[in-house]
Amino acid sequence: MFLGTLAAPLSVMASEVNGGKEGGKLDLTRDPRNPLTPLPPQFASRAKRIIYLHMAGAPSQLELFDHKPELTKFDGQDCPASFLAGKRFAFITGVPKLLGTQYPFHQSGKSGQWISDRLPNLEKHIDDLCFIKSMRTDQFNHAPAQLLVQTGNPRLGYPSFGSWVVYGLGTENQNLPGFIVLISGGNTPDGGKQLWGSGFLPSVYQGVQCRSHGEPVLYLDSPPGVSATQRRKMLDAMDEINQQRYSEFGNPETLTRIAQYEMSFRMQMDATDAMDIRREPEPVRAKYGAQLGEASFANNCLVARRLAERGVRFIQLYHWGWDSHGSSAREALNIGFVERCRQVDQPIAALLADLKERGMMEDTLVVWGGEFGRTSMRENRGGQEMKFVGRDHNPGAFTIWMAGGGVKPGMSFGQTDELGYEIAKDPVEVRDLHATMLYLLGFDYHKLNYPFQGLEQKLTGVKPARVVSEVLA
């Protein structure tokens, strides 16, 4: 299927977001031996690359961006019955108490957008941010919710967003993977490596997990005593064997294997250089809060900028630890949450500033968010008030923000109710977000598809989606 899809011409017509001008043809013709060859989008794109900052565990929008004074007014009162009827919760039982916002909010910037005091460095860029405050999902557990946000489907086996992007566009730098993943916070997200898997797409399009310290990719370097010349001879022999294998059986994954071996050989120099933040001046590292030898979000943000400069198409950062249930100090809104905010505030602000200074903000789409939101009531496991302050999972409302790459700066779209519990205006589904991001990359989401199990599969699935044109610049 890989060979058939990439070797044979595939032509479709794309329409502009409002049904206006016709776009160009979508032609995914590639030499299967070079599956990452860059391809043009269907129509003029706003963004050339994406840096996606996923806060695994779901940060509380009510402590960061969604200002709800009415919720604070009713702090400590019994939760309305309408909030509980027919709803499922991960841990809340009985009748919980409403929980007011834990940190003061204020309006900031020329746009006058609301933000809490937890992100003072990011606040300096608030006029660059485009908030969507009416996101919602139908998943209330972490793994399926993360899968939905990252792959468009809560079940295993579907391609990640980054895989779709590299499948459609290829990548500019043939010496680095087109889709790179960096992880911080001490753990892999609940959804596991499927979050950056290629699903039914050819495996060459899956994300490559790298490290911002030590070897960029484990076992990438040659063993001691093995020279580059010896390595080249070994790969040539392996390529010959694999080519014979492909001639016999025609399995397209054999060609993928050849391409991946060759990519690994080229990466030995380029990946080490791209990941090495020692090559950055000390003032730049200090701006991010990066520390040599650490597997930190700060280091990863600096590496993300270096990768973006080098033509990597999709750069995914996961930062674990945002599950603020209040079951322990680490998960408390007044303790662990504070530390999570501190860990990401300075690096994200530095990343945005760096992209702007280098003239990359216009064609780089930066996305920030989690997999769902948090409840307007205090978590009460077993029906009892807990020692630490926390909120349960809320699929009904959460906030994401985007910057650069063709979105309107300094605006908010969508609205939750007075207590921040459900969407009151302009709901945005996860598939709508995906359709919008694809549009910014130059794709009609209907047309970027792949034949599998008798269907033309696509990132947004079979339900209707829409491009959120209100957030487009």
Tab-separated table of C-alpha atoms in Angstrom:
chain	number	residue	atom	x	y	z
A	1	MET	CA	0.000	0.000	0.000
A	2	PHE	CA	2.880	2.323	0.790
A	3	LEU	CA	4.422	1.854	-2.639
A	4	GLY	CA	1.092	2.097	-4.438
A	5	THR	CA	0.041	5.283	-2.704
A	6	LEU	CA	3.326	7.128	-2.933
A	7	ALA	CA	4.448	5.933	-6.350
A	8	ALA	CA	1.162	6.498	-8.202
A	9	PRO	CA	-0.170	10.037	-8.785
A	10	LEU	CA	-2.980	11.114	-6.507
A	11	SER	CA	-4.757	14.266	-7.646
A	12	VAL	CA	-7.569	16.030	-5.804
A	13	MET	CA	-8.869	19.559	-5.737
A	14	ALA	CA	-8.947	21.602	-2.529
A	15	SER	CA	-11.362	24.404	-1.743
A	16	GLU	CA	-10.638	27.450	0.331
A	17	VAL	CA	-12.074	27.573	3.839
A	18	ASN	CA	-15.156	29.602	2.880
A	19	GLY	CA	-15.905	27.714	-0.329
A	20	GLY	CA	-14.175	30.269	-2.516
A	21	LYS	CA	-11.114	29.811	-4.670
A	22	GLU	CA	-10.017	26.434	-5.876
A	23	GLY	CA	-6.699	25.238	-4.520
A	24	GLY	CA	-4.000	23.359	-6.372
A	25	LYS	CA	-3.776	19.651	-6.899
A	26	LEU	CA	-2.738	17.359	-4.075
A	27	ASP	CA	-0.032	15.211	-5.599
A	28	LEU	CA	1.678	12.807	-3.190
A	29	THR	CA	3.870	11.215	-5.830
A	30	ARG	CA	7.245	10.295	-4.352
A	31	ASP	CA	10.116	7.993	-5.062
A	32	PRO	CA	9.433	5.333	-2.402
A	33	ARG	CA	13.147	5.231	-1.673
A	34	ASN	CA	12.908	8.888	-0.558
A	35	PRO	CA	9.580	9.017	1.284
A	36	LEU	CA	10.357	12.292	3.097
A	37	THR	CA	10.852	14.334	-0.063
A	38	PRO	CA	9.247	17.763	0.488
A	39	LEU	CA	5.971	18.341	-1.342
A	40	PRO	CA	3.951	21.532	-1.859
A	41	PRO	CA	0.672	21.961	0.035
A	42	GLN	CA	-2.654	22.047	-1.785
A	43	PHE	CA	-2.901	25.824	-1.541
A	44	ALA	CA	-0.877	28.711	-0.164
A	45	SER	CA	-0.060	27.916	3.444
A	46	ARG	CA	0.296	30.255	6.393
A	47	ALA	CA	2.532	27.884	8.378
A	48	LYS	CA	5.490	25.784	7.236
A	49	ARG	CA	6.035	23.961	10.512
A	50	ILE	CA	4.385	23.298	13.886
A	51	ILE	CA	5.763	23.311	17.410
A	52	TYR	CA	3.150	21.631	19.614
A	53	LEU	CA	3.488	22.029	23.396
A	54	HIS	CA	1.301	19.403	25.074
A	55	MET	CA	0.878	19.732	28.846
A	56	ALA	CA	0.148	16.090	29.693
A	57	GLY	CA	-2.347	15.650	32.516
A	58	ALA	CA	-4.510	18.637	31.548
A	59	PRO	CA	-3.716	22.024	33.132
A	60	SER	CA	-6.514	23.905	34.840
A	61	GLN	CA	-7.855	26.621	32.577
A	62	LEU	CA	-9.539	28.167	35.619
A	63	GLU	CA	-6.157	28.917	37.196
A	64	LEU	CA	-4.551	30.249	34.017
A	65	PHE	CA	-6.685	31.804	31.275
A	66	ASP	CA	-10.452	31.432	31.891
A	67	HIS	CA	-11.392	34.214	34.301
A	68	LYS	CA	-14.537	33.358	36.302
A	69	PRO	CA	-15.280	35.837	39.130
A	70	GLU	CA	-18.713	34.248	39.680
A	71	LEU	CA	-17.014	30.962	40.519
A	72	THR	CA	-14.945	32.682	43.189
A	73	LYS	CA	-18.114	34.338	44.500
A	74	PHE	CA	-19.716	30.930	45.128
A	75	ASP	CA	-16.554	29.256	46.417
A	76	GLY	CA	-17.337	26.556	49.016
A	77	GLN	CA	-21.033	26.236	48.171
A	78	ASP	CA	-22.614	22.959	47.083
A	79	CYS	CA	-22.288	22.214	43.409
A	80	PRO	CA	-25.563	22.731	41.446
A	81	ALA	CA	-27.401	19.483	40.749
A	82	SER	CA	-27.414	20.329	37.030
A	83	PHE	CA	-23.619	20.002	37.003
A	84	LEU	CA	-23.852	16.425	38.239
A	85	ALA	CA	-26.891	14.924	36.523
A	86	GLY	CA	-25.907	12.404	33.885
A	87	LYS	CA	-22.193	13.243	34.146
A	88	ARG	CA	-19.281	10.881	34.646
A	89	PHE	CA	-16.272	11.859	36.722
A	90	ALA	CA	-12.936	10.213	37.260
A	91	PHE	CA	-12.999	10.640	41.056
A	92	ILE	CA	-15.711	13.037	42.259
A	93	THR	CA	-18.531	11.404	44.253
A	94	GLY	CA	-21.588	12.762	46.039
A	95	VAL	CA	-22.099	16.517	46.042
A	96	PRO	CA	-18.796	18.398	45.782
A	97	LYS	CA	-18.219	22.031	46.658
A	98	LEU	CA	-17.582	24.722	44.068
A	99	LEU	CA	-13.965	25.849	44.016
A	100	GLY	CA	-13.077	29.429	43.240
A	101	THR	CA	-10.050	30.336	41.179
A	102	GLN	CA	-6.928	29.912	43.296
A	103	TYR	CA	-4.938	32.796	41.787
A	104	PRO	CA	-5.725	36.430	40.954
A	105	PHE	CA	-6.537	37.372	37.357
A	106	HIS	CA	-5.931	40.649	35.577
A	107	GLN	CA	-6.211	42.076	32.072
A	108	SER	CA	-2.971	42.501	30.184
A	109	GLY	CA	-1.517	43.873	26.968
A	110	LYS	CA	-3.118	46.057	24.354
A	111	SER	CA	-5.644	43.290	23.744
A	112	GLY	CA	-6.753	43.366	27.390
A	113	GLN	CA	-6.938	39.605	27.649
A	114	TRP	CA	-7.348	37.969	31.028
A	115	ILE	CA	-4.515	35.937	32.544
A	116	SER	CA	-3.622	34.809	36.055
A	117	ASP	CA	-0.403	35.683	37.863
A	118	ARG	CA	1.037	32.165	37.311
A	119	LEU	CA	2.650	32.898	33.932
A	120	PRO	CA	4.334	36.326	34.205
A	121	ASN	CA	6.830	35.707	31.396
A	122	LEU	CA	4.252	34.369	28.948
A	123	GLU	CA	2.079	37.374	29.801
A	124	LYS	CA	4.610	39.596	28.028
A	125	HIS	CA	3.555	37.882	24.793
A	126	ILE	CA	-0.186	37.915	25.418
A	127	ASP	CA	-0.795	40.131	22.397
A	128	ASP	CA	0.705	37.377	20.235
A	129	LEU	CA	-1.617	34.665	21.559
A	130	CYS	CA	-4.876	33.457	20.063
A	131	PHE	CA	-6.969	31.708	22.715
A	132	ILE	CA	-9.699	29.180	22.036
A	133	LYS	CA	-11.590	28.973	25.333
A	134	SER	CA	-14.387	26.720	24.120
A	135	MET	CA	-12.577	23.476	23.385
A	136	ARG	CA	-14.372	20.286	24.367
A	137	THR	CA	-13.873	16.548	24.037
A	138	ASP	CA	-15.899	13.389	24.658
A	139	GLN	CA	-13.072	11.647	26.561
A	140	PHE	CA	-12.568	12.032	30.309
A	141	ASN	CA	-9.608	9.698	30.933
A	142	HIS	CA	-6.069	10.721	30.086
A	143	ALA	CA	-4.892	8.095	27.597
A	144	PRO	CA	-7.926	8.152	25.250
A	145	ALA	CA	-8.202	11.945	25.562
A	146	GLN	CA	-4.530	12.378	24.660
A	147	LEU	CA	-4.949	9.987	21.757
A	148	LEU	CA	-7.936	11.980	20.510
A	149	VAL	CA	-6.031	15.264	20.665
A	150	GLN	CA	-2.912	13.852	19.043
A	151	THR	CA	-4.351	11.320	16.561
A	152	GLY	CA	-7.978	12.338	16.070
A	153	ASN	CA	-9.196	9.040	17.543
A	154	PRO	CA	-9.371	7.802	21.176
A	155	ARG	CA	-8.406	4.262	20.126
A	156	LEU	CA	-4.985	2.849	19.377
A	157	GLY	CA	-3.713	2.360	15.862
A	158	TYR	CA	-4.320	5.754	14.253
A	159	PRO	CA	-1.661	8.114	12.863
A	160	SER	CA	-0.628	11.080	14.944
A	161	PHE	CA	-1.085	14.630	13.732
A	162	GLY	CA	2.649	14.935	13.093
A	163	SER	CA	2.619	11.785	10.970
A	164	TRP	CA	-0.200	13.155	8.815
A	165	VAL	CA	1.705	16.415	8.345
A	166	VAL	CA	4.951	14.753	7.288
A	167	TYR	CA	3.036	12.336	5.047
A	168	GLY	CA	1.437	15.306	3.296
A	169	LEU	CA	4.359	17.729	3.212
A	170	GLY	CA	7.555	15.735	3.675
A	171	THR	CA	10.376	17.656	5.313
A	172	GLU	CA	12.950	20.200	4.198
A	173	ASN	CA	15.961	18.638	5.939
A	174	GLN	CA	16.649	15.123	4.680
A	175	ASN	CA	19.314	14.602	7.361
A	176	LEU	CA	16.819	14.833	10.227
A	177	PRO	CA	13.448	13.186	10.833
A	178	GLY	CA	10.485	15.280	9.768
A	179	PHE	CA	8.695	14.611	13.071
A	180	ILE	CA	10.651	14.821	16.339
A	181	VAL	CA	9.348	14.269	19.882
A	182	LEU	CA	10.880	15.616	23.104
A	183	ILE	CA	9.659	14.621	26.579
A	184	SER	CA	10.097	16.260	30.000
A	185	GLY	CA	8.455	16.154	33.406
A	186	GLY	CA	9.767	12.757	34.451
A	187	ASN	CA	7.287	10.486	32.681
A	188	THR	CA	5.924	9.586	29.277
A	189	PRO	CA	2.296	10.745	28.784
A	190	ASP	CA	-0.456	8.233	29.608
A	191	GLY	CA	-1.157	7.635	25.922
A	192	GLY	CA	2.377	6.286	25.471
A	193	LYS	CA	4.329	6.172	22.237
A	194	GLN	CA	1.139	5.696	20.235
A	195	LEU	CA	0.747	9.461	20.597
A	196	TRP	CA	3.456	9.905	17.982
A	197	GLY	CA	2.946	6.658	16.086
A	198	SER	CA	2.222	6.430	12.375
A	199	GLY	CA	-0.764	4.052	12.725
A	200	PHE	CA	-1.763	2.740	9.303
A	201	LEU	CA	0.507	5.221	7.495
A	202	PRO	CA	3.924	3.910	6.462
A	203	SER	CA	6.151	3.701	9.528
A	204	VAL	CA	8.652	6.172	8.077
A	205	TYR	CA	6.199	8.920	9.105
A	206	GLN	CA	6.133	8.114	12.818
A	207	GLY	CA	7.658	10.540	15.316
A	208	VAL	CA	11.230	9.971	16.440
A	209	GLN	CA	11.744	10.442	20.158
A	210	CYS	CA	14.958	12.350	20.814
A	211	ARG	CA	16.755	13.612	23.893
A	212	SER	CA	18.086	17.083	24.604
A	213	HIS	CA	21.049	15.631	26.526
A	214	GLY	CA	23.481	12.796	25.823
A	215	GLU	CA	22.910	10.798	22.652
A	216	PRO	CA	19.993	12.429	20.767
A	217	VAL	CA	18.682	8.969	19.872
A	218	LEU	CA	19.753	5.899	21.831
A	219	TYR	CA	22.166	3.632	19.935
A	220	LEU	CA	22.484	6.138	17.094
A	221	ASP	CA	26.256	6.409	17.447
A	222	SER	CA	28.516	3.750	15.986
A	223	PRO	CA	30.095	1.278	18.442
A	224	PRO	CA	33.616	2.115	19.640
A	225	GLY	CA	36.201	1.304	17.016
A	226	VAL	CA	33.756	1.406	14.093
A	227	SER	CA	34.676	4.154	11.629
A	228	ALA	CA	32.311	6.022	9.335
A	229	THR	CA	33.812	4.155	6.368
A	230	GLN	CA	33.145	0.791	7.991
A	231	ARG	CA	29.623	1.883	8.879
A	232	ARG	CA	29.011	2.900	5.259
A	233	LYS	CA	30.197	-0.458	3.956
A	234	MET	CA	27.942	-2.267	6.434
A	235	LEU	CA	24.918	-0.201	5.368
A	236	ASP	CA	25.672	-0.800	1.689
A	237	ALA	CA	25.650	-4.544	2.334
A	238	MET	CA	22.400	-4.323	4.290
A	239	ASP	CA	20.822	-2.205	1.562
A	240	GLU	CA	21.731	-4.792	-1.047
A	241	ILE	CA	20.147	-7.566	1.023
A	242	ASN	CA	17.010	-5.496	1.636
A	243	GLN	CA	16.728	-4.612	-2.056
A	244	GLN	CA	16.871	-8.317	-2.917
A	245	ARG	CA	14.205	-8.960	-0.286
A	246	TYR	CA	11.994	-6.262	-1.767
A	247	SER	CA	12.438	-7.663	-5.282
A	248	GLU	CA	11.240	-11.061	-4.044
A	249	PHE	CA	8.259	-10.047	-1.915
A	250	GLY	CA	7.423	-6.414	-2.791
A	251	ASN	CA	6.808	-5.407	0.850
A	252	PRO	CA	6.932	-1.586	0.888
A	253	GLU	CA	8.083	-1.606	4.522
A	254	THR	CA	11.357	-3.072	3.244
A	255	LEU	CA	11.940	0.205	1.394
A	256	THR	CA	11.044	2.061	4.579
A	257	ARG	CA	13.674	0.040	6.418
A	258	ILE	CA	16.313	1.021	3.858
A	259	ALA	CA	15.317	4.689	4.113
A	260	GLN	CA	15.477	4.575	7.916
A	261	TYR	CA	18.950	3.020	7.953
A	262	GLU	CA	20.145	5.737	5.605
A	263	MET	CA	18.485	8.411	7.729
A	264	SER	CA	20.241	7.048	10.841
A	265	PHE	CA	23.587	7.283	9.075
A	266	ARG	CA	22.984	10.905	8.084
A	267	MET	CA	21.642	11.750	11.542
A	268	GLN	CA	24.875	10.778	13.279
A	269	MET	CA	26.254	14.226	12.507
A	270	ASP	CA	23.210	16.428	12.059
A	271	ALA	CA	21.139	15.214	15.019
A	272	THR	CA	24.008	15.627	17.451
A	273	ASP	CA	24.569	19.165	16.235
A	274	ALA	CA	20.861	20.081	16.355
A	275	MET	CA	20.364	18.750	19.890
A	276	ASP	CA	23.545	20.203	21.366
A	277	ILE	CA	22.535	23.324	23.282
A	278	ARG	CA	26.177	23.857	24.267
A	279	ARG	CA	26.473	25.467	20.840
A	280	GLU	CA	24.137	28.232	22.007
A	281	PRO	CA	25.650	31.303	23.727
A	282	GLU	CA	25.222	31.370	27.491
A	283	PRO	CA	22.878	34.415	27.371
A	284	VAL	CA	20.528	32.466	25.074
A	285	ARG	CA	20.527	29.424	27.366
A	286	ALA	CA	19.885	31.721	30.325
A	287	LYS	CA	16.929	33.301	28.537
A	288	TYR	CA	15.292	29.867	28.334
A	289	GLY	CA	16.451	28.776	31.794
A	290	ALA	CA	18.230	25.857	30.102
A	291	GLN	CA	20.792	23.849	32.052
A	292	LEU	CA	23.355	21.602	30.397
A	293	GLY	CA	22.801	17.899	30.961
A	294	GLU	CA	19.155	18.138	32.043
A	295	ALA	CA	16.094	16.519	30.470
A	296	SER	CA	14.073	19.667	31.081
A	297	PHE	CA	11.265	21.470	29.318
A	298	ALA	CA	13.540	24.518	29.101
A	299	ASN	CA	16.194	22.529	27.245
A	300	ASN	CA	13.544	21.026	24.982
A	301	CYS	CA	12.142	24.452	24.058
A	302	LEU	CA	15.610	25.607	23.052
A	303	VAL	CA	16.138	22.430	21.030
A	304	ALA	CA	12.715	22.970	19.402
A	305	ARG	CA	13.865	26.340	18.091
A	306	ARG	CA	17.089	24.770	16.775
A	307	LEU	CA	15.103	22.034	15.036
A	308	ALA	CA	12.685	24.532	13.519
A	309	GLU	CA	15.638	26.489	12.106
A	310	ARG	CA	16.908	23.288	10.511
A	311	GLY	CA	13.707	22.583	8.634
A	312	VAL	CA	12.081	19.938	10.860
A	313	ARG	CA	8.397	19.938	9.951
A	314	PHE	CA	6.679	18.914	13.212
A	315	ILE	CA	8.209	19.283	16.672
A	316	GLN	CA	6.219	17.818	19.553
A	317	LEU	CA	7.009	18.610	23.187
A	318	TYR	CA	5.313	16.730	26.019
A	319	HIS	CA	5.582	18.006	29.580
A	320	TRP	CA	4.138	15.615	32.129
A	321	GLY	CA	2.682	16.385	35.581
A	322	TRP	CA	-0.379	18.621	35.076
A	323	ASP	CA	-2.976	16.262	36.602
A	324	SER	CA	-4.042	18.524	39.494
A	325	HIS	CA	-6.425	16.272	41.463
A	326	GLY	CA	-5.216	17.355	44.884
A	327	SER	CA	-4.467	13.762	45.915
A	328	SER	CA	-0.926	14.764	46.929
A	329	ALA	CA	1.282	17.823	47.151
A	330	ARG	CA	2.561	17.138	43.629
A	331	GLU	CA	-1.011	17.198	42.311
A	332	ALA	CA	-2.153	20.163	44.403
A	333	LEU	CA	-3.238	23.364	42.681
A	334	ASN	CA	-1.449	25.372	45.363
A	335	ILE	CA	1.814	23.344	45.310
A	336	GLY	CA	2.626	21.069	42.358
A	337	PHE	CA	0.703	23.194	39.886
A	338	VAL	CA	2.788	26.202	40.868
A	339	GLU	CA	5.965	24.286	40.075
A	340	ARG	CA	4.623	23.097	36.701
A	341	CYS	CA	3.841	26.702	35.778
A	342	ARG	CA	7.325	27.792	36.820
A	343	GLN	CA	8.895	25.052	34.689
A	344	VAL	CA	7.166	26.138	31.464
A	345	ASP	CA	6.631	29.897	31.818
A	346	GLN	CA	10.125	31.185	31.084
A	347	PRO	CA	10.981	28.660	28.330
A	348	ILE	CA	7.760	29.234	26.359
A	349	ALA	CA	8.212	33.007	26.554
A	350	ALA	CA	11.822	32.634	25.379
A	351	LEU	CA	10.752	30.377	22.502
A	352	LEU	CA	8.167	32.892	21.286
A	353	ALA	CA	10.662	35.751	21.602
A	354	ASP	CA	13.336	33.788	19.747
A	355	LEU	CA	10.998	32.900	16.876
A	356	LYS	CA	9.973	36.552	16.528
A	357	GLU	CA	13.560	37.836	16.623
A	358	ARG	CA	14.625	35.342	13.947
A	359	GLY	CA	11.708	36.136	11.639
A	360	MET	CA	10.227	32.653	12.062
A	361	MET	CA	7.007	33.457	13.878
A	362	GLU	CA	5.032	34.193	10.719
A	363	ASP	CA	5.476	30.693	9.309
A	364	THR	CA	5.757	28.703	12.557
A	365	LEU	CA	2.526	27.678	14.280
A	366	VAL	CA	2.991	27.234	18.030
A	367	VAL	CA	0.201	25.344	19.835
A	368	TRP	CA	-0.223	24.956	23.614
A	369	GLY	CA	-2.784	22.836	25.463
A	370	GLY	CA	-3.732	19.682	27.316
A	371	GLU	CA	-6.173	16.860	26.639
A	372	PHE	CA	-9.198	18.261	28.548
A	373	GLY	CA	-10.015	20.798	31.247
A	374	ARG	CA	-10.655	20.757	35.000
A	375	THR	CA	-13.928	20.929	36.893
A	376	SER	CA	-15.400	24.010	38.542
A	377	MET	CA	-15.791	22.030	41.761
A	378	ARG	CA	-13.233	20.752	44.216
A	379	GLU	CA	-12.338	17.096	43.984
A	380	ASN	CA	-13.723	15.058	46.906
A	381	ARG	CA	-12.570	11.460	46.648
A	382	GLY	CA	-14.853	9.238	48.636
A	383	GLY	CA	-17.150	12.213	49.156
A	384	GLN	CA	-14.709	13.753	51.639
A	385	GLU	CA	-12.838	17.046	51.505
A	386	MET	CA	-9.215	16.297	50.724
A	387	LYS	CA	-6.110	17.676	52.398
A	388	PHE	CA	-4.813	19.215	49.187
A	389	VAL	CA	-6.744	21.393	46.729
A	390	GLY	CA	-7.517	19.950	43.307
A	391	ARG	CA	-9.994	19.649	40.446
A	392	ASP	CA	-11.232	16.551	38.595
A	393	HIS	CA	-11.214	15.981	34.822
A	394	ASN	CA	-13.637	18.071	32.775
A	395	PRO	CA	-14.074	17.091	29.106
A	396	GLY	CA	-16.775	19.751	28.724
A	397	ALA	CA	-14.493	22.797	28.600
A	398	PHE	CA	-10.823	23.582	28.200
A	399	THR	CA	-8.542	26.224	26.733
A	400	ILE	CA	-5.790	26.045	24.147
A	401	TRP	CA	-3.794	28.836	22.590
A	402	MET	CA	-1.972	29.240	19.292
A	403	ALA	CA	0.555	31.791	18.092
A	404	GLY	CA	2.129	32.688	14.755
A	405	GLY	CA	1.544	30.672	11.608
A	406	GLY	CA	-1.474	32.582	10.322
A	407	VAL	CA	-3.682	32.940	13.422
A	408	LYS	CA	-5.035	36.224	14.738
A	409	PRO	CA	-2.877	37.554	17.562
A	410	GLY	CA	-4.278	39.050	20.749
A	411	MET	CA	-7.749	37.536	20.645
A	412	SER	CA	-10.017	35.044	22.422
A	413	PHE	CA	-12.586	32.857	20.718
A	414	GLY	CA	-15.390	30.983	22.438
A	415	GLN	CA	-16.781	31.272	25.920
A	416	THR	CA	-17.685	29.080	28.883
A	417	ASP	CA	-20.578	29.638	31.280
A	418	GLU	CA	-20.288	31.918	34.318
A	419	LEU	CA	-18.801	29.126	36.408
A	420	GLY	CA	-16.446	27.872	33.702
A	421	TYR	CA	-17.967	24.413	33.553
A	422	GLU	CA	-19.474	24.047	30.070
A	423	ILE	CA	-19.333	25.834	26.724
A	424	ALA	CA	-21.720	28.775	26.456
A	425	LYS	CA	-20.691	30.083	23.038
A	426	ASP	CA	-18.889	28.829	19.919
A	427	PRO	CA	-17.926	25.260	20.857
A	428	VAL	CA	-14.816	23.873	19.144
A	429	GLU	CA	-14.363	20.132	18.807
A	430	VAL	CA	-10.948	18.500	18.618
A	431	ARG	CA	-11.588	17.664	14.954
A	432	ASP	CA	-12.303	21.372	14.308
A	433	LEU	CA	-8.922	22.252	15.796
A	434	HIS	CA	-7.265	19.647	13.564
A	435	ALA	CA	-9.064	20.931	10.473
A	436	THR	CA	-7.937	24.473	11.302
A	437	MET	CA	-4.315	23.483	11.838
A	438	LEU	CA	-4.293	21.550	8.551
A	439	TYR	CA	-5.763	24.568	6.777
A	440	LEU	CA	-2.960	26.765	8.121
A	441	LEU	CA	-0.510	24.246	6.647
A	442	GLY	CA	-2.237	24.496	3.272
A	443	PHE	CA	-4.562	21.471	3.322
A	444	ASP	CA	-8.264	20.889	2.907
A	445	TYR	CA	-8.824	18.357	5.689
A	446	HIS	CA	-11.252	16.415	3.477
A	447	LYS	CA	-8.550	15.726	0.928
A	448	LEU	CA	-5.542	14.740	3.010
A	449	ASN	CA	-6.446	11.082	3.328
A	450	TYR	CA	-5.072	7.552	3.049
A	451	PRO	CA	-6.760	4.331	1.884
A	452	PHE	CA	-7.101	1.815	4.725
A	453	GLN	CA	-9.700	-0.883	5.462
A	454	GLY	CA	-11.822	0.196	2.531
A	455	LEU	CA	-12.077	3.840	3.580
A	456	GLU	CA	-10.314	7.050	2.682
A	457	GLN	CA	-9.105	7.646	6.236
A	458	LYS	CA	-8.381	11.165	7.442
A	459	LEU	CA	-7.221	12.863	10.610
A	460	THR	CA	-10.633	14.375	11.395
A	461	GLY	CA	-12.529	11.073	11.073
A	462	VAL	CA	-16.008	10.682	9.633
A	463	LYS	CA	-17.917	13.293	11.652
A	464	PRO	CA	-18.355	16.783	10.202
A	465	ALA	CA	-15.615	19.237	11.097
A	466	ARG	CA	-15.066	22.874	10.345
A	467	VAL	CA	-12.160	25.237	9.958
A	468	VAL	CA	-12.476	27.841	12.729
A	469	SER	CA	-12.185	30.749	10.330
A	470	GLU	CA	-12.718	33.290	13.141
A	471	VAL	CA	-9.169	32.695	14.418
A	472	LEU	CA	-7.468	33.029	11.026
A	473	ALA	CA	-5.476	36.177	10.355
